[in-house]
Amino acid sequence: LSNILKAISFRDHLQFPLHPRLSTLGYSGNAHYDYPKDSDMMELFQCTKIQTNRYKMSLLKPSTKALALSCKVSVRTDSPGFLSLQYLVRNDDGQICFVEYYCCPDEEVE
């Protein structure tokens, strides 16, 4: 099981623009997921500098229930690394509501 989620905005090469990468780090190994800016999953990606933040999976786990119900997800970070997850959820009547979840970065992880 992974115990850390690492969010990175990075360049493959100096001539390429920044794009996001999510990595899970754990005792069983690591996995990396790259999301090109032109991906169908990506509506908007804005980043002016390379940034790396780590979050404990135990802190993110409570948000997975909202993720399972969501139609759309907005993921944002600020310069200190605070993570904001906003889930768009439709209820049984078709009304739209938003669930927001915030997580602070884990500064103790190396």
Coordinates of C-alpha atoms in Angstrom, one line a residue:
L1 CA 0.0 0.0 0.0
S2 CA 1.2 3.5 -0.8
N3 CA 1.5 5.8 2.1
I4 CA 2.5 9.0 0.3
L5 CA 1.1 10.9 -2.7
K6 CA 3.6 13.1 -4.4
A7 CA 2.3 15.9 -6.7
I8 CA 4.9 17.4 -9.1
S9 CA 4.7 20.0 -11.8
F10 CA 7.7 19.4 -14.1
R11 CA 9.2 19.6 -17.5
D12 CA 10.4 16.6 -19.5
H13 CA 12.9 18.9 -21.3
L14 CA 13.6 22.7 -21.1
Q15 CA 11.7 23.3 -24.3
F16 CA 8.5 21.6 -23.1
P17 CA 5.9 23.3 -20.9
L18 CA 5.2 22.3 -17.3
H19 CA 2.7 19.4 -16.8
P20 CA 1.5 17.6 -13.7
R21 CA 2.7 14.2 -12.4
L22 CA 1.2 12.3 -9.5
S23 CA 3.3 9.6 -7.9
T24 CA 2.5 7.1 -5.1
L25 CA 5.4 6.1 -2.9
G26 CA 5.2 3.0 -0.7
Y27 CA 6.9 -0.1 0.7
S28 CA 5.7 -2.2 -2.3
G29 CA 7.1 0.2 -4.9
N30 CA 6.4 3.5 -6.7
A31 CA 4.0 4.4 -9.5
H32 CA 4.0 7.6 -11.6
Y33 CA 1.1 9.1 -13.6
D34 CA 1.8 11.9 -16.1
Y35 CA -1.0 14.1 -17.4
P36 CA -0.1 16.0 -20.6
K37 CA -1.8 19.4 -20.9
D38 CA -3.7 18.2 -24.0
S39 CA -5.1 15.2 -22.2
D40 CA -8.9 14.7 -22.3
M41 CA -8.7 14.5 -18.5
M42 CA -7.2 18.0 -18.3
E43 CA -9.4 21.0 -18.7
L44 CA -6.9 23.6 -17.4
F45 CA -3.4 23.5 -16.0
Q46 CA -1.7 26.7 -14.9
C47 CA 1.7 26.6 -13.4
T48 CA 4.6 29.1 -13.6
K49 CA 7.4 27.1 -11.9
I50 CA 8.3 23.6 -11.0
Q51 CA 6.8 22.6 -7.6
T52 CA 6.9 19.3 -5.6
N53 CA 4.5 18.6 -2.7
R54 CA 3.9 15.4 -0.7
Y55 CA 0.7 14.4 1.1
K56 CA 0.0 11.5 3.5
M57 CA -2.5 9.1 1.9
S58 CA -4.1 8.7 5.3
L59 CA -5.1 12.3 5.2
L60 CA -6.5 12.0 1.6
K61 CA -8.4 8.8 2.1
P62 CA -11.5 10.4 3.6
S63 CA -12.0 12.3 0.4
T64 CA -12.3 9.2 -1.7
K65 CA -16.0 8.8 -1.0
A66 CA -16.7 12.1 -2.6
L67 CA -14.4 11.2 -5.5
A68 CA -16.4 8.1 -6.2
L69 CA -19.6 10.2 -6.4
S70 CA -18.1 13.1 -8.4
C71 CA -18.7 14.0 -12.0
K72 CA -15.8 16.4 -12.1
V73 CA -12.8 17.2 -9.9
S74 CA -10.8 20.4 -9.5
V75 CA -7.3 20.0 -8.0
R76 CA -5.4 23.1 -6.9
T77 CA -2.3 23.8 -4.9
D78 CA -0.9 27.1 -3.7
S79 CA 2.8 28.1 -3.3
P80 CA 3.2 26.7 0.3
G81 CA 1.7 23.4 -1.0
F82 CA -1.7 23.3 0.5
L83 CA -3.9 21.0 -1.6
S84 CA -7.5 21.8 -2.5
L85 CA -9.8 19.1 -3.9
Q86 CA -13.2 20.3 -5.1
Y87 CA -15.7 17.6 -6.2
L88 CA -18.8 18.3 -8.3
V89 CA -21.5 15.9 -7.2
R90 CA -25.1 15.6 -8.6
N91 CA -27.6 14.4 -6.0
D92 CA -30.6 12.1 -6.8
D93 CA -32.7 15.1 -7.9
G94 CA -30.1 16.2 -10.4
Q95 CA -29.0 19.2 -8.3
I96 CA -25.3 20.1 -8.3
C97 CA -23.4 20.4 -5.1
F98 CA -19.7 20.8 -4.3
V99 CA -17.7 19.0 -1.7
E100 CA -14.3 20.6 -0.9
Y101 CA -11.4 18.9 0.9
Y102 CA -8.2 20.6 2.0
C103 CA -4.9 18.9 2.9
C104 CA -1.6 20.4 4.1
P105 CA 1.6 19.1 2.7
D106 CA 3.8 16.6 4.6
E107 CA 7.0 18.3 5.3
E108 CA 8.5 15.5 7.4
V109 CA 8.8 13.0 4.5
E110 CA 12.1 12.8 2.7

